[in-house]
C-alpha cells in the first residue's frame, strides 16, 4: 500500500470545491437541508485518531503479531486502508466546504437583503435565529 500524495489530496479538494461552487449556483433553491450529516465526519475523524494512536503504540512496543496479546498485522493493514480513505473523504469535504463558503461569501450582501425580505419564521429551536439577530415573534406577518 502506497501513501497518497499531498498533490492528490489537494487536487481532490480543488475539484470538490469547484463542483460545490458550480452545483450550488445551479441548484441553490432545490437542495435539501444538511441537518446533522456532518457529525459523521467528526466521528470518523475521532475513530481514525484513536486507531492511529493504537497502531503506533503497538508498533513502537513491538507488539505486532498473531498472539492474543498482540495486534494482528491484518488489523494494522485495515486501519491503514481506513486512514487513506478517510484522507480522501476529508479532502473532498474540505473542498466542498471551501466551495460553499466561497459561493456564499461572494453573495453575502444579496443573502442579507433576501433574509430581511423573507417571510420565513425561524423556529424556536433554530440557532440561526440567534445568529442573525432575528426574533421569531417580531417576524410574523398577518
mmCIF file with all atom_site columns, C-alpha atoms in Angstrom:
data_model
loop_
_atom_site.group_PDB
_atom_site.id
_atom_site.type_symbol
_atom_site.label_atom_id
_atom_site.label_alt_id
_atom_site.label_comp_id
_atom_site.label_asym_id
_atom_site.label_entity_id
_atom_site.label_seq_id
_atom_site.pdbx_PDB_ins_code
_atom_site.Cartn_x
_atom_site.Cartn_y
_atom_site.Cartn_z
_atom_site.occupancy
_atom_site.B_iso_or_equiv
_atom_site.pdbx_formal_charge
_atom_site.auth_seq_id
_atom_site.auth_comp_id
_atom_site.auth_asym_id
_atom_site.auth_atom_id
_atom_site.pdbx_PDB_model_num
ATOM 1   C CA . UNK A 1 1   ? 0.000   0.000   0.000   1.00 0.00 ? 1   UNK A CA 1
ATOM 2   C CA . UNK A 1 2   ? 1.485   3.301   -1.054  1.00 0.00 ? 2   UNK A CA 1
ATOM 3   C CA . UNK A 1 3   ? 0.955   6.699   0.529   1.00 0.00 ? 3   UNK A CA 1
ATOM 4   C CA . UNK A 1 4   ? -1.470  9.128   -1.006  1.00 0.00 ? 4   UNK A CA 1
ATOM 5   C CA . UNK A 1 5   ? 0.469   12.147  -2.179  1.00 0.00 ? 5   UNK A CA 1
ATOM 6   C CA . UNK A 1 6   ? -0.404  15.602  -0.926  1.00 0.00 ? 6   UNK A CA 1
ATOM 7   C CA . UNK A 1 7   ? -0.824  16.756  -4.525  1.00 0.00 ? 7   UNK A CA 1
ATOM 8   C CA . UNK A 1 8   ? -3.566  14.152  -4.996  1.00 0.00 ? 8   UNK A CA 1
ATOM 9   C CA . UNK A 1 9   ? -5.391  15.323  -1.878  1.00 0.00 ? 9   UNK A CA 1
ATOM 10  C CA . UNK A 1 10  ? -5.133  18.966  -2.965  1.00 0.00 ? 10  UNK A CA 1
ATOM 11  C CA . UNK A 1 11  ? -6.436  18.041  -6.418  1.00 0.00 ? 11  UNK A CA 1
ATOM 12  C CA . UNK A 1 12  ? -9.399  16.225  -4.867  1.00 0.00 ? 12  UNK A CA 1
ATOM 13  C CA . UNK A 1 13  ? -10.141 19.255  -2.679  1.00 0.00 ? 13  UNK A CA 1
ATOM 14  C CA . UNK A 1 14  ? -9.944  21.662  -5.645  1.00 0.00 ? 14  UNK A CA 1
ATOM 15  C CA . UNK A 1 15  ? -12.222 19.507  -7.811  1.00 0.00 ? 15  UNK A CA 1
ATOM 16  C CA . UNK A 1 16  ? -14.729 19.192  -4.952  1.00 0.00 ? 16  UNK A CA 1
ATOM 17  C CA . UNK A 1 17  ? -14.610 22.967  -4.336  1.00 0.00 ? 17  UNK A CA 1
ATOM 18  C CA . UNK A 1 18  ? -15.263 23.780  -7.993  1.00 0.00 ? 18  UNK A CA 1
ATOM 19  C CA . UNK A 1 19  ? -18.053 21.205  -8.165  1.00 0.00 ? 19  UNK A CA 1
ATOM 20  C CA . UNK A 1 20  ? -19.684 22.544  -4.989  1.00 0.00 ? 20  UNK A CA 1
ATOM 21  C CA . UNK A 1 21  ? -19.440 26.127  -6.256  1.00 0.00 ? 21  UNK A CA 1
ATOM 22  C CA . UNK A 1 22  ? -20.976 25.311  -9.642  1.00 0.00 ? 22  UNK A CA 1
ATOM 23  C CA . UNK A 1 23  ? -23.666 22.986  -8.292  1.00 0.00 ? 23  UNK A CA 1
ATOM 24  C CA . UNK A 1 24  ? -24.671 25.449  -5.588  1.00 0.00 ? 24  UNK A CA 1
ATOM 25  C CA . UNK A 1 25  ? -25.100 28.185  -8.170  1.00 0.00 ? 25  UNK A CA 1
ATOM 26  C CA . UNK A 1 26  ? -27.115 25.882  -10.394 1.00 0.00 ? 26  UNK A CA 1
ATOM 27  C CA . UNK A 1 27  ? -29.376 24.174  -7.860  1.00 0.00 ? 27  UNK A CA 1
ATOM 28  C CA . UNK A 1 28  ? -29.483 26.655  -4.977  1.00 0.00 ? 28  UNK A CA 1
ATOM 29  C CA . UNK A 1 29  ? -33.230 26.521  -4.354  1.00 0.00 ? 29  UNK A CA 1
ATOM 30  C CA . UNK A 1 30  ? -33.613 22.747  -4.533  1.00 0.00 ? 30  UNK A CA 1
ATOM 31  C CA . UNK A 1 31  ? -31.024 21.462  -2.034  1.00 0.00 ? 31  UNK A CA 1
ATOM 32  C CA . UNK A 1 32  ? -32.347 19.520  0.958   1.00 0.00 ? 32  UNK A CA 1
ATOM 33  C CA . UNK A 1 33  ? -31.318 20.736  4.409   1.00 0.00 ? 33  UNK A CA 1
ATOM 34  C CA . UNK A 1 34  ? -27.990 19.360  5.612   1.00 0.00 ? 34  UNK A CA 1
ATOM 35  C CA . UNK A 1 35  ? -29.062 18.534  9.140   1.00 0.00 ? 35  UNK A CA 1
ATOM 36  C CA . UNK A 1 36  ? -26.533 16.672  11.241  1.00 0.00 ? 36  UNK A CA 1
ATOM 37  C CA . UNK A 1 37  ? -24.812 14.708  8.454   1.00 0.00 ? 37  UNK A CA 1
ATOM 38  C CA . UNK A 1 38  ? -21.528 16.484  9.186   1.00 0.00 ? 38  UNK A CA 1
ATOM 39  C CA . UNK A 1 39  ? -21.361 14.705  12.554  1.00 0.00 ? 39  UNK A CA 1
ATOM 40  C CA . UNK A 1 40  ? -20.404 11.536  10.685  1.00 0.00 ? 40  UNK A CA 1
ATOM 41  C CA . UNK A 1 41  ? -17.180 13.198  9.529   1.00 0.00 ? 41  UNK A CA 1
ATOM 42  C CA . UNK A 1 42  ? -16.287 14.124  13.098  1.00 0.00 ? 42  UNK A CA 1
ATOM 43  C CA . UNK A 1 43  ? -16.967 10.578  14.329  1.00 0.00 ? 43  UNK A CA 1
ATOM 44  C CA . UNK A 1 44  ? -14.803 9.102   11.567  1.00 0.00 ? 44  UNK A CA 1
ATOM 45  C CA . UNK A 1 45  ? -12.010 11.554  12.403  1.00 0.00 ? 45  UNK A CA 1
ATOM 46  C CA . UNK A 1 46  ? -12.102 10.572  16.091  1.00 0.00 ? 46  UNK A CA 1
ATOM 47  C CA . UNK A 1 47  ? -12.037 6.864   15.207  1.00 0.00 ? 47  UNK A CA 1
ATOM 48  C CA . UNK A 1 48  ? -9.081  7.462   12.863  1.00 0.00 ? 48  UNK A CA 1
ATOM 49  C CA . UNK A 1 49  ? -7.115  9.288   15.550  1.00 0.00 ? 49  UNK A CA 1
ATOM 50  C CA . UNK A 1 50  ? -7.768  6.565   18.117  1.00 0.00 ? 50  UNK A CA 1
ATOM 51  C CA . UNK A 1 51  ? -6.791  3.811   15.665  1.00 0.00 ? 51  UNK A CA 1
ATOM 52  C CA . UNK A 1 52  ? -3.652  5.680   14.617  1.00 0.00 ? 52  UNK A CA 1
ATOM 53  C CA . UNK A 1 53  ? -2.551  6.096   18.226  1.00 0.00 ? 53  UNK A CA 1
ATOM 54  C CA . UNK A 1 54  ? -3.238  2.444   18.996  1.00 0.00 ? 54  UNK A CA 1
ATOM 55  C CA . UNK A 1 55  ? -1.392  1.180   15.902  1.00 0.00 ? 55  UNK A CA 1
ATOM 56  C CA . UNK A 1 56  ? 1.562   3.498   16.517  1.00 0.00 ? 56  UNK A CA 1
ATOM 57  C CA . UNK A 1 57  ? 1.735   2.320   20.135  1.00 0.00 ? 57  UNK A CA 1
ATOM 58  C CA . UNK A 1 58  ? 1.627   -1.339  19.068  1.00 0.00 ? 58  UNK A CA 1
ATOM 59  C CA . UNK A 1 59  ? 4.406   -0.844  16.520  1.00 0.00 ? 59  UNK A CA 1
ATOM 60  C CA . UNK A 1 60  ? 6.637   1.058   18.956  1.00 0.00 ? 60  UNK A CA 1
ATOM 61  C CA . UNK A 1 61  ? 6.166   -1.631  21.656  1.00 0.00 ? 61  UNK A CA 1
ATOM 62  C CA . UNK A 1 62  ? 6.914   -4.448  19.162  1.00 0.00 ? 62  UNK A CA 1
ATOM 63  C CA . UNK A 1 63  ? 3.549   -5.977  19.960  1.00 0.00 ? 63  UNK A CA 1
ATOM 64  C CA . UNK A 1 64  ? 2.546   -6.802  16.407  1.00 0.00 ? 64  UNK A CA 1
ATOM 65  C CA . UNK A 1 65  ? 1.893   -10.450 15.726  1.00 0.00 ? 65  UNK A CA 1
ATOM 66  C CA . UNK A 1 66  ? -0.669  -13.201 15.904  1.00 0.00 ? 66  UNK A CA 1
ATOM 67  C CA . UNK A 1 67  ? -0.697  -13.750 19.643  1.00 0.00 ? 67  UNK A CA 1
ATOM 68  C CA . UNK A 1 68  ? -3.862  -12.750 21.541  1.00 0.00 ? 68  UNK A CA 1
ATOM 69  C CA . UNK A 1 69  ? -1.972  -10.031 23.400  1.00 0.00 ? 69  UNK A CA 1
ATOM 70  C CA . UNK A 1 70  ? -0.606  -8.570  20.159  1.00 0.00 ? 70  UNK A CA 1
ATOM 71  C CA . UNK A 1 71  ? -2.178  -6.515  17.407  1.00 0.00 ? 71  UNK A CA 1
ATOM 72  C CA . UNK A 1 72  ? -2.767  -8.594  14.296  1.00 0.00 ? 72  UNK A CA 1
ATOM 73  C CA . UNK A 1 73  ? -0.994  -7.370  11.139  1.00 0.00 ? 73  UNK A CA 1
ATOM 74  C CA . UNK A 1 74  ? -4.247  -7.550  9.201   1.00 0.00 ? 74  UNK A CA 1
ATOM 75  C CA . UNK A 1 75  ? -5.835  -5.140  11.696  1.00 0.00 ? 75  UNK A CA 1
ATOM 76  C CA . UNK A 1 76  ? -2.993  -2.718  11.055  1.00 0.00 ? 76  UNK A CA 1
ATOM 77  C CA . UNK A 1 77  ? -3.478  -3.029  7.303   1.00 0.00 ? 77  UNK A CA 1
ATOM 78  C CA . UNK A 1 78  ? -7.204  -2.408  7.640   1.00 0.00 ? 78  UNK A CA 1
ATOM 79  C CA . UNK A 1 79  ? -6.542  0.615   9.820   1.00 0.00 ? 79  UNK A CA 1
ATOM 80  C CA . UNK A 1 80  ? -4.149  1.972   7.204   1.00 0.00 ? 80  UNK A CA 1
ATOM 81  C CA . UNK A 1 81  ? -6.761  1.490   4.476   1.00 0.00 ? 81  UNK A CA 1
ATOM 82  C CA . UNK A 1 82  ? -9.340  3.281   6.617   1.00 0.00 ? 82  UNK A CA 1
ATOM 83  C CA . UNK A 1 83  ? -6.875  6.102   7.166   1.00 0.00 ? 83  UNK A CA 1
ATOM 84  C CA . UNK A 1 84  ? -6.252  6.503   3.444   1.00 0.00 ? 84  UNK A CA 1
ATOM 85  C CA . UNK A 1 85  ? -9.931  6.504   2.566   1.00 0.00 ? 85  UNK A CA 1
ATOM 86  C CA . UNK A 1 86  ? -10.590 8.990   5.371   1.00 0.00 ? 86  UNK A CA 1
ATOM 87  C CA . UNK A 1 87  ? -7.890  11.260  3.968   1.00 0.00 ? 87  UNK A CA 1
ATOM 88  C CA . UNK A 1 88  ? -9.682  11.278  0.614   1.00 0.00 ? 88  UNK A CA 1
ATOM 89  C CA . UNK A 1 89  ? -13.033 11.886  2.312   1.00 0.00 ? 89  UNK A CA 1
ATOM 90  C CA . UNK A 1 90  ? -11.526 14.705  4.369   1.00 0.00 ? 90  UNK A CA 1
ATOM 91  C CA . UNK A 1 91  ? -10.031 16.342  1.287   1.00 0.00 ? 91  UNK A CA 1
ATOM 92  C CA . UNK A 1 92  ? -13.370 16.140  -0.533  1.00 0.00 ? 92  UNK A CA 1
ATOM 93  C CA . UNK A 1 93  ? -15.273 17.523  2.463   1.00 0.00 ? 93  UNK A CA 1
ATOM 94  C CA . UNK A 1 94  ? -12.767 20.360  2.820   1.00 0.00 ? 94  UNK A CA 1
ATOM 95  C CA . UNK A 1 95  ? -13.183 21.182  -0.856  1.00 0.00 ? 95  UNK A CA 1
ATOM 96  C CA . UNK A 1 96  ? -16.981 21.178  -0.611  1.00 0.00 ? 96  UNK A CA 1
ATOM 97  C CA . UNK A 1 97  ? -16.821 23.407  2.458   1.00 0.00 ? 97  UNK A CA 1
ATOM 98  C CA . UNK A 1 98  ? -14.460 25.805  0.709   1.00 0.00 ? 98  UNK A CA 1
ATOM 99  C CA . UNK A 1 99  ? -16.635 25.902  -2.419  1.00 0.00 ? 99  UNK A CA 1
ATOM 100 C CA . UNK A 1 100 ? -19.800 26.604  -0.435  1.00 0.00 ? 100 UNK A CA 1
ATOM 101 C CA . UNK A 1 101 ? -18.046 29.222  1.688   1.00 0.00 ? 101 UNK A CA 1
ATOM 102 C CA . UNK A 1 102 ? -16.725 30.992  -1.392  1.00 0.00 ? 102 UNK A CA 1
ATOM 103 C CA . UNK A 1 103 ? -20.119 30.913  -3.090  1.00 0.00 ? 103 UNK A CA 1
ATOM 104 C CA . UNK A 1 104 ? -21.936 32.416  -0.120  1.00 0.00 ? 104 UNK A CA 1
ATOM 105 C CA . UNK A 1 105 ? -19.147 34.851  0.787   1.00 0.00 ? 105 UNK A CA 1
ATOM 106 C CA . UNK A 1 106 ? -19.334 36.391  -2.681  1.00 0.00 ? 106 UNK A CA 1
ATOM 107 C CA . UNK A 1 107 ? -23.110 36.813  -2.308  1.00 0.00 ? 107 UNK A CA 1
ATOM 108 C CA . UNK A 1 108 ? -23.289 37.880  1.327   1.00 0.00 ? 108 UNK A CA 1
ATOM 109 C CA . UNK A 1 109 ? -24.991 41.207  0.571   1.00 0.00 ? 109 UNK A CA 1
ATOM 110 C CA . UNK A 1 110 ? -27.665 39.544  -1.557  1.00 0.00 ? 110 UNK A CA 1
ATOM 111 C CA . UNK A 1 111 ? -28.328 36.976  1.151   1.00 0.00 ? 111 UNK A CA 1
ATOM 112 C CA . UNK A 1 112 ? -28.701 39.659  3.818   1.00 0.00 ? 112 UNK A CA 1
ATOM 113 C CA . UNK A 1 113 ? -31.254 41.540  1.713   1.00 0.00 ? 113 UNK A CA 1
ATOM 114 C CA . UNK A 1 114 ? -33.120 38.331  0.915   1.00 0.00 ? 114 UNK A CA 1
ATOM 115 C CA . UNK A 1 115 ? -33.203 37.457  4.616   1.00 0.00 ? 115 UNK A CA 1
ATOM 116 C CA . UNK A 1 116 ? -34.765 40.797  5.506   1.00 0.00 ? 116 UNK A CA 1
ATOM 117 C CA . UNK A 1 117 ? -37.393 40.467  2.775   1.00 0.00 ? 117 UNK A CA 1
ATOM 118 C CA . UNK A 1 118 ? -38.213 36.883  3.651   1.00 0.00 ? 118 UNK A CA 1
ATOM 119 C CA . UNK A 1 119 ? -41.478 35.796  5.215   1.00 0.00 ? 119 UNK A CA 1
ATOM 120 C CA . UNK A 1 120 ? -39.746 32.872  6.853   1.00 0.00 ? 120 UNK A CA 1
ATOM 121 C CA . UNK A 1 121 ? -40.280 32.462  10.581  1.00 0.00 ? 121 UNK A CA 1
ATOM 122 C CA . UNK A 1 122 ? -37.371 30.894  12.397  1.00 0.00 ? 122 UNK A CA 1
ATOM 123 C CA . UNK A 1 123 ? -38.394 28.001  14.648  1.00 0.00 ? 123 UNK A CA 1
ATOM 124 C CA . UNK A 1 124 ? -37.676 28.492  18.346  1.00 0.00 ? 124 UNK A CA 1
ATOM 125 C CA . UNK A 1 125 ? -35.025 25.733  18.323  1.00 0.00 ? 125 UNK A CA 1
ATOM 126 C CA . UNK A 1 126 ? -33.140 27.115  15.300  1.00 0.00 ? 126 UNK A CA 1
ATOM 127 C CA . UNK A 1 127 ? -29.737 28.585  16.185  1.00 0.00 ? 127 UNK A CA 1
ATOM 128 C CA . UNK A 1 128 ? -29.761 30.715  13.006  1.00 0.00 ? 128 UNK A CA 1
ATOM 129 C CA . UNK A 1 129 ? -32.405 32.913  14.599  1.00 0.00 ? 129 UNK A CA 1
ATOM 130 C CA . UNK A 1 130 ? -29.909 33.914  17.279  1.00 0.00 ? 130 UNK A CA 1
ATOM 131 C CA . UNK A 1 131 ? -27.004 34.171  14.830  1.00 0.00 ? 131 UNK A CA 1
ATOM 132 C CA . UNK A 1 132 ? -28.811 36.633  12.581  1.00 0.00 ? 132 UNK A CA 1
ATOM 133 C CA . UNK A 1 133 ? -30.349 38.506  15.488  1.00 0.00 ? 133 UNK A CA 1
ATOM 134 C CA . UNK A 1 134 ? -33.915 37.821  14.426  1.00 0.00 ? 134 UNK A CA 1
ATOM 135 C CA . UNK A 1 135 ? -36.726 37.387  16.852  1.00 0.00 ? 135 UNK A CA 1
ATOM 136 C CA . UNK A 1 136 ? -39.388 34.822  15.951  1.00 0.00 ? 136 UNK A CA 1
ATOM 137 C CA . UNK A 1 137 ? -42.199 36.853  17.473  1.00 0.00 ? 137 UNK A CA 1
ATOM 138 C CA . UNK A 1 138 ? -41.379 40.020  15.519  1.00 0.00 ? 138 UNK A CA 1
ATOM 139 C CA . UNK A 1 139 ? -41.092 38.289  12.127  1.00 0.00 ? 139 UNK A CA 1
ATOM 140 C CA . UNK A 1 140 ? -44.717 37.111  11.999  1.00 0.00 ? 140 UNK A CA 1
ATOM 141 C CA . UNK A 1 141 ? -46.833 38.768  9.371   1.00 0.00 ? 141 UNK A CA 1
ATOM 142 C CA . UNK A 1 142 ? -50.569 38.848  9.195   1.00 0.00 ? 142 UNK A CA 1
#
